[in-house]
PDB file of C-alpha atoms in Angstrom:
ATOM      1  CA  MET A   1      -4.046 -30.196  10.566  1.00  0.00           C
ATOM      2  CA  SER A   2      -7.842 -31.815  11.822  1.00  0.00           C
ATOM      3  CA  LYS A   3     -11.001 -30.119   9.749  1.00  0.00           C
ATOM      4  CA  ASP A   4     -11.980 -29.216  13.399  1.00  0.00           C
ATOM      5  CA  ARG A   5      -8.655 -27.700  14.867  1.00  0.00           C
ATOM      6  CA  GLU A   6      -8.072 -25.379  11.728  1.00  0.00           C
ATOM      7  CA  PHE A   7     -11.629 -24.649  11.883  1.00  0.00           C
ATOM      8  CA  LEU A   8     -11.020 -22.945  15.306  1.00  0.00           C
ATOM      9  CA  TRP A   9      -8.070 -21.649  14.478  1.00  0.00           C
ATOM     10  CA  ARG A  10      -9.285 -19.999  12.052  1.00  0.00           C
ATOM     11  CA  ARG A  11     -11.896 -18.808  13.798  1.00  0.00           C
ATOM     12  CA  LEU A  12     -10.253 -17.498  16.343  1.00  0.00           C
ATOM     13  CA  HIS A  13      -8.766 -15.110  12.803  1.00  0.00           C
ATOM     14  CA  SER A  14     -11.013 -13.823  12.083  1.00  0.00           C
ATOM     15  CA  LEU A  15     -12.241 -12.937  15.414  1.00  0.00           C
ATOM     16  CA  LEU A  16      -8.793 -10.902  16.371  1.00  0.00           C
ATOM     17  CA  GLY A  17      -8.116  -8.726  13.140  1.00  0.00           C
ATOM     18  CA  ILE A  18     -11.785  -7.635  14.090  1.00  0.00           C
ATOM     19  CA  ILE A  19     -11.573  -7.652  17.801  1.00  0.00           C
ATOM     20  CA  PRO A  20      -8.342  -5.889  18.960  1.00  0.00           C
ATOM     21  CA  VAL A  21      -6.501  -5.580  16.020  1.00  0.00           C
ATOM     22  CA  GLY A  22      -9.138  -4.016  13.977  1.00  0.00           C
ATOM     23  CA  LEU A  23     -10.096  -1.330  16.508  1.00  0.00           C
ATOM     24  CA  PHE A  24      -6.688  -0.870  18.097  1.00  0.00           C
ATOM     25  CA  LEU A  25      -6.219   0.121  14.257  1.00  0.00           C
ATOM     26  CA  THR A  26      -8.778   2.403  13.561  1.00  0.00           C
ATOM     27  CA  MET A  27      -7.978   4.146  16.693  1.00  0.00           C
ATOM     28  CA  HIS A  28      -4.659   4.622  15.337  1.00  0.00           C
ATOM     29  CA  LEU A  29      -5.460   6.431  12.588  1.00  0.00           C
ATOM     30  CA  PHE A  30      -8.096   8.651  14.549  1.00  0.00           C
ATOM     31  CA  ILE A  31      -4.852   9.519  17.105  1.00  0.00           C
ATOM     32  CA  ASN A  32      -2.895  10.097  13.938  1.00  0.00           C
ATOM     33  CA  PHE A  33      -5.696  12.324  12.375  1.00  0.00           C
ATOM     34  CA  THR A  34      -5.066  14.711  15.234  1.00  0.00           C
ATOM     35  CA  ALA A  35      -1.654  16.149  13.167  1.00  0.00           C
ATOM     36  CA  THR A  36      -4.003  17.990  10.771  1.00  0.00           C
ATOM     37  CA  GLY A  37      -5.192  20.103  13.848  1.00  0.00           C
ATOM     38  CA  GLY A  38      -0.837  20.596  14.003  1.00  0.00           C
ATOM     39  CA  ALA A  39       2.414  19.667  15.784  1.00  0.00           C
ATOM     40  CA  GLU A  40       0.744  20.469  19.561  1.00  0.00           C
ATOM     41  CA  SER A  41      -2.749  18.245  19.257  1.00  0.00           C
ATOM     42  CA  TYR A  42      -1.232  15.350  17.441  1.00  0.00           C
ATOM     43  CA  ASN A  43       1.886  15.432  20.500  1.00  0.00           C
ATOM     44  CA  ASP A  44      -1.285  16.115  22.813  1.00  0.00           C
ATOM     45  CA  ALA A  45      -2.984  13.011  21.767  1.00  0.00           C
ATOM     46  CA  THR A  46      -0.183  10.349  21.501  1.00  0.00           C
ATOM     47  CA  ALA A  47       1.101  11.507  25.340  1.00  0.00           C
ATOM     48  CA  VAL A  48      -2.694  10.650  26.805  1.00  0.00           C
ATOM     49  CA  MET A  49      -1.947   7.078  25.589  1.00  0.00           C
ATOM     50  CA  GLU A  50       1.580   6.955  26.754  1.00  0.00           C
ATOM     51  CA  LYS A  51      -0.019   7.692  30.713  1.00  0.00           C
ATOM     52  CA  ILE A  52      -1.504   4.008  30.059  1.00  0.00           C
ATOM     53  CA  PRO A  53      -0.635   1.903  33.050  1.00  0.00           C
ATOM     54  CA  PHE A  54       1.608  -1.379  32.039  1.00  0.00           C
ATOM     55  CA  LEU A  55       1.482   0.424  29.018  1.00  0.00           C
ATOM     56  CA  ILE A  56       4.452  -2.297  28.185  1.00  0.00           C
ATOM     57  CA  LEU A  57       2.287  -5.139  29.003  1.00  0.00           C
ATOM     58  CA  VAL A  58      -0.882  -3.883  27.451  1.00  0.00           C
ATOM     59  CA  GLU A  59       0.716  -3.018  23.856  1.00  0.00           C
ATOM     60  CA  TRP A  60       2.214  -6.722  24.549  1.00  0.00           C
ATOM     61  CA  ILE A  61      -1.013  -8.179  25.156  1.00  0.00           C
ATOM     62  CA  VAL A  62      -3.903  -6.490  23.411  1.00  0.00           C
ATOM     63  CA  ILE A  63      -2.114  -5.384  19.835  1.00  0.00           C
ATOM     64  CA  TYR A  64       1.435  -7.554  20.012  1.00  0.00           C
ATOM     65  CA  ILE A  65       0.203 -11.119  20.841  1.00  0.00           C
ATOM     66  CA  PRO A  66      -3.348 -10.618  18.509  1.00  0.00           C
ATOM     67  CA  LEU A  67      -1.281  -9.371  15.676  1.00  0.00           C
ATOM     68  CA  MET A  68       1.336 -12.000  15.532  1.00  0.00           C
ATOM     69  CA  PHE A  69      -1.429 -14.660  15.140  1.00  0.00           C
ATOM     70  CA  HIS A  70      -3.170 -12.468  12.950  1.00  0.00           C
ATOM     71  CA  ALA A  71      -0.552 -11.975  10.556  1.00  0.00           C
ATOM     72  CA  PHE A  72       1.585 -15.452  11.114  1.00  0.00           C
ATOM     73  CA  TYR A  73      -1.852 -17.805  10.347  1.00  0.00           C
ATOM     74  CA  GLY A  74      -2.893 -14.719   7.432  1.00  0.00           C
ATOM     75  CA  VAL A  75       0.135 -15.859   5.795  1.00  0.00           C
ATOM     76  CA  TYR A  76      -0.715 -19.477   5.772  1.00  0.00           C
ATOM     77  CA  ILE A  77      -3.630 -19.177   5.139  1.00  0.00           C
ATOM     78  CA  ALA A  78      -2.686 -16.720   2.098  1.00  0.00           C
ATOM     79  CA  PHE A  79      -0.804 -19.701   0.748  1.00  0.00           C
ATOM     80  CA  THR A  80      -2.845 -22.492   0.916  1.00  0.00           C
ATOM     81  CA  ALA A  81      -6.545 -20.913   0.361  1.00  0.00           C
ATOM     82  CA  THR A  82      -8.329 -20.759  -2.886  1.00  0.00           C
ATOM     83  CA  PRO A  83     -10.461 -18.969  -4.270  1.00  0.00           C
ATOM     84  CA  ASN A  84     -14.805 -20.214  -4.001  1.00  0.00           C
ATOM     85  CA  THR A  85     -15.886 -19.238  -7.551  1.00  0.00           C
ATOM     86  CA  GLY A  86     -18.673 -21.893  -6.248  1.00  0.00           C
ATOM     87  CA  ARG A  87     -19.975 -19.942  -4.048  1.00  0.00           C
ATOM     88  CA  PHE A  88     -18.945 -16.484  -4.161  1.00  0.00           C
ATOM     89  CA  SER A  89     -19.314 -14.157  -7.299  1.00  0.00           C
ATOM     90  CA  THR A  90     -16.040 -13.030  -9.574  1.00  0.00           C
ATOM     91  CA  TYR A  91     -16.819  -9.641  -7.325  1.00  0.00           C
ATOM     92  CA  ARG A  92     -16.138 -11.359  -3.791  1.00  0.00           C
ATOM     93  CA  ASN A  93     -13.217 -13.647  -5.729  1.00  0.00           C
ATOM     94  CA  TRP A  94     -11.123 -10.454  -6.318  1.00  0.00           C
ATOM     95  CA  MET A  95     -11.797  -9.143  -2.786  1.00  0.00           C
ATOM     96  CA  PHE A  96     -10.580 -12.803  -1.843  1.00  0.00           C
ATOM     97  CA  SER A  97      -7.773 -12.298  -3.361  1.00  0.00           C
ATOM     98  CA  LEU A  98      -6.955  -8.327  -2.816  1.00  0.00           C
ATOM     99  CA  GLN A  99      -7.261  -9.711   1.210  1.00  0.00           C
ATOM    100  CA  ARG A 100      -4.826 -12.287   0.437  1.00  0.00           C
ATOM    101  CA  PHE A 101      -1.997  -9.664  -1.050  1.00  0.00           C
ATOM    102  CA  THR A 102      -2.907  -6.589   0.756  1.00  0.00           C
ATOM    103  CA  GLY A 103      -2.759  -9.138   4.268  1.00  0.00           C
ATOM    104  CA  VAL A 104       0.840  -9.847   3.471  1.00  0.00           C
ATOM    105  CA  PHE A 105       1.805  -7.489   2.355  1.00  0.00           C
ATOM    106  CA  LEU A 106       0.599  -5.812   5.853  1.00  0.00           C
ATOM    107  CA  VAL A 107       3.340  -7.956   7.706  1.00  0.00           C
ATOM    108  CA  ILE A 108       6.151  -6.469   5.841  1.00  0.00           C
ATOM    109  CA  PHE A 109       4.626  -2.323   5.973  1.00  0.00           C
ATOM    110  CA  ILE A 110       3.902  -3.003   9.886  1.00  0.00           C
ATOM    111  CA  ALA A 111       7.271  -4.417  10.757  1.00  0.00           C
ATOM    112  CA  TRP A 112       8.865  -2.219   9.013  1.00  0.00           C
ATOM    113  CA  HIS A 113       6.273   0.585  11.047  1.00  0.00           C
ATOM    114  CA  ILE A 114       7.226  -0.943  14.430  1.00  0.00           C
ATOM    115  CA  PHE A 115      10.462  -0.619  13.382  1.00  0.00           C
ATOM    116  CA  GLN A 116      10.527   2.615  12.872  1.00  0.00           C
ATOM    117  CA  THR A 117       7.965   3.676  15.987  1.00  0.00           C
ATOM    118  CA  ARG A 118       8.101   1.236  18.821  1.00  0.00           C
ATOM    119  CA  ILE A 119      11.193   0.457  18.417  1.00  0.00           C
ATOM    120  CA  GLN A 120      13.282   3.128  18.089  1.00  0.00           C
ATOM    121  CA  LYS A 121      11.519   5.081  20.671  1.00  0.00           C
ATOM    122  CA  ALA A 122      13.190   1.609  23.051  1.00  0.00           C
ATOM    123  CA  LEU A 123      16.649   2.533  21.325  1.00  0.00           C
ATOM    124  CA  GLY A 124      15.840   6.455  23.376  1.00  0.00           C
ATOM    125  CA  THR A 125      14.499   7.980  20.110  1.00  0.00           C
ATOM    126  CA  HIS A 126      11.235  10.496  20.811  1.00  0.00           C
ATOM    127  CA  VAL A 127       9.069   9.676  19.242  1.00  0.00           C
ATOM    128  CA  ASP A 128       6.507  12.956  18.181  1.00  0.00           C
ATOM    129  CA  TYR A 129       4.997  14.811  15.466  1.00  0.00           C
ATOM    130  CA  ASP A 130       8.899  15.348  14.010  1.00  0.00           C
ATOM    131  CA  MET A 131       9.880  12.194  14.293  1.00  0.00           C
ATOM    132  CA  MET A 132       6.942  10.523  11.430  1.00  0.00           C
ATOM    133  CA  ALA A 133       7.195  14.312  10.091  1.00  0.00           C
ATOM    134  CA  ASN A 134      11.229  12.743   9.742  1.00  0.00           C
ATOM    135  CA  ILE A 135       9.854   9.681   8.683  1.00  0.00           C
ATOM    136  CA  VAL A 136       7.989  10.799   5.242  1.00  0.00           C
ATOM    137  CA  ALA A 137       9.943  13.382   4.384  1.00  0.00           C
ATOM    138  CA  ASN A 138      11.441  11.193   1.856  1.00  0.00           C
ATOM    139  CA  PRO A 139       8.982  11.224  -1.403  1.00  0.00           C
ATOM    140  CA  PHE A 140       9.716   6.378  -1.516  1.00  0.00           C
ATOM    141  CA  MET A 141       8.630   6.309   2.505  1.00  0.00           C
ATOM    142  CA  LEU A 142       5.511   8.977   2.364  1.00  0.00           C
ATOM    143  CA  GLY A 143       4.695   6.154  -0.663  1.00  0.00           C
ATOM    144  CA  PHE A 144       5.136   3.494   0.706  1.00  0.00           C
ATOM    145  CA  TYR A 145       2.246   4.986   4.238  1.00  0.00           C
ATOM    146  CA  ILE A 146      -0.037   5.950   1.591  1.00  0.00           C
ATOM    147  CA  VAL A 147       0.269   2.206  -0.021  1.00  0.00           C
ATOM    148  CA  GLY A 148      -0.244   1.026   3.809  1.00  0.00           C
ATOM    149  CA  ILE A 149      -2.034   2.298   5.121  1.00  0.00           C
ATOM    150  CA  LEU A 150      -4.773   1.845   2.324  1.00  0.00           C
ATOM    151  CA  SER A 151      -4.057  -1.428   2.541  1.00  0.00           C
ATOM    152  CA  ALA A 152      -5.021  -1.379   6.703  1.00  0.00           C
ATOM    153  CA  THR A 153      -8.103  -0.142   5.317  1.00  0.00           C
ATOM    154  CA  PHE A 154      -8.784  -2.549   3.231  1.00  0.00           C
ATOM    155  CA  HIS A 155      -8.082  -5.881   4.749  1.00  0.00           C
ATOM    156  CA  LEU A 156      -9.865  -4.413   8.017  1.00  0.00           C
ATOM    157  CA  SER A 157     -13.193  -3.982   5.799  1.00  0.00           C
ATOM    158  CA  ASN A 158     -13.722  -6.247   3.572  1.00  0.00           C
ATOM    159  CA  GLY A 159     -12.525  -8.687   5.830  1.00  0.00           C
ATOM    160  CA  LEU A 160     -14.942  -7.066   8.657  1.00  0.00           C
ATOM    161  CA  TRP A 161     -17.366  -8.842   5.780  1.00  0.00           C
ATOM    162  CA  ALA A 162     -16.142 -11.764   5.965  1.00  0.00           C
ATOM    163  CA  PHE A 163     -16.300 -12.239   9.225  1.00  0.00           C
ATOM    164  CA  LEU A 164     -19.697 -11.591   9.791  1.00  0.00           C
ATOM    165  CA  VAL A 165     -20.091 -14.833   7.243  1.00  0.00           C
ATOM    166  CA  SER A 166     -18.211 -16.631   8.928  1.00  0.00           C
ATOM    167  CA  TRP A 167     -19.732 -15.690  12.206  1.00  0.00           C
ATOM    168  CA  GLY A 168     -23.232 -16.940  10.535  1.00  0.00           C
ATOM    169  CA  ILE A 169     -23.962 -13.320  11.082  1.00  0.00           C
ATOM    170  CA  THR A 170     -24.698 -12.311   7.405  1.00  0.00           C
ATOM    171  CA  GLN A 171     -25.819 -15.258   6.022  1.00  0.00           C
ATOM    172  CA  SER A 172     -28.006 -14.319   3.439  1.00  0.00           C
ATOM    173  CA  PRO A 173     -27.742 -12.838   0.080  1.00  0.00           C
ATOM    174  CA  GLN A 174     -29.367  -9.491   1.083  1.00  0.00           C
ATOM    175  CA  SER A 175     -27.463  -9.419   3.819  1.00  0.00           C
ATOM    176  CA  GLN A 176     -24.852  -9.949   2.656  1.00  0.00           C
ATOM    177  CA  LYS A 177     -25.576  -7.411   0.163  1.00  0.00           C
ATOM    178  CA  ILE A 178     -26.030  -4.753   2.364  1.00  0.00           C
ATOM    179  CA  ALA A 179     -22.128  -5.748   4.995  1.00  0.00           C
ATOM    180  CA  THR A 180     -20.746  -5.528   1.768  1.00  0.00           C
ATOM    181  CA  TYR A 181     -21.942  -1.200   0.407  1.00  0.00           C
ATOM    182  CA  VAL A 182     -21.292  -0.850   4.544  1.00  0.00           C
ATOM    183  CA  THR A 183     -18.021  -1.723   4.577  1.00  0.00           C
ATOM    184  CA  ASN A 184     -17.147  -0.364   2.174  1.00  0.00           C
ATOM    185  CA  ILE A 185     -18.347   3.069   3.248  1.00  0.00           C
ATOM    186  CA  ILE A 186     -15.923   2.416   6.196  1.00  0.00           C
ATOM    187  CA  PHE A 187     -13.332   1.067   3.691  1.00  0.00           C
ATOM    188  CA  VAL A 188     -13.441   4.747   2.797  1.00  0.00           C
ATOM    189  CA  ILE A 189     -14.299   6.706   6.056  1.00  0.00           C
ATOM    190  CA  LEU A 190     -11.265   4.937   6.846  1.00  0.00           C
ATOM    191  CA  SER A 191      -8.513   5.988   4.221  1.00  0.00           C
ATOM    192  CA  VAL A 192     -10.054   8.870   4.062  1.00  0.00           C
ATOM    193  CA  VAL A 193      -8.259   9.542   8.025  1.00  0.00           C
ATOM    194  CA  GLY A 194      -5.685   7.518   7.617  1.00  0.00           C
ATOM    195  CA  VAL A 195      -4.309   9.565   4.189  1.00  0.00           C
ATOM    196  CA  ALA A 196      -5.353  13.154   5.566  1.00  0.00           C
ATOM    197  CA  ALA A 197      -3.260  11.783   8.819  1.00  0.00           C
ATOM    198  CA  ILE A 198       0.365  10.970   7.217  1.00  0.00           C
ATOM    199  CA  LEU A 199      -0.290  13.928   4.679  1.00  0.00           C
ATOM    200  CA  ALA A 200      -0.845  16.315   7.396  1.00  0.00           C
ATOM    201  CA  PHE A 201       3.737  15.481   8.733  1.00  0.00           C
ATOM    202  CA  VAL A 202       4.621  16.298   4.581  1.00  0.00           C
TER     203      VAL A 202
END
């Protein structure tokens, strides 16, 4: 792959990780958070989403195709990239390693989550509060989902930091430092929302 082509692929990978994949993840977590209000609240929120016109087409264009590109190209990056110890601090290189690890783990987690929800729905299973409650009634699955949620919120928030750098939005050390604080706050907020949501099904 030529350097110019690889540069464009990496830019696209970075962009799709934020828009639309990151936006969808954020929306998904907040919709799931309605489960803290009980079964009726969650079922009402998901029912609204199910009424979106041409839902299957929208899901493929807005979610699945961008997600698959981001995931598969991300795995390629994970196994070919090396930490830039000359440019970034030890902390940033740890974040790079965690980004790579969580990305590979998320390919497995998201595939399993889609199998347990969207594919089961296509096979005739009703996706609602009770379905999720049955899934996380297994302690192993609950732990798996919590790790998956935390991996997703970290991957998004740290990916946002990388996006800001790679797109030239935060170029100075000071702006990158501020971005670190902001993205860490985003990580904490989304993690609290996501974990509270999954625990609401227990």
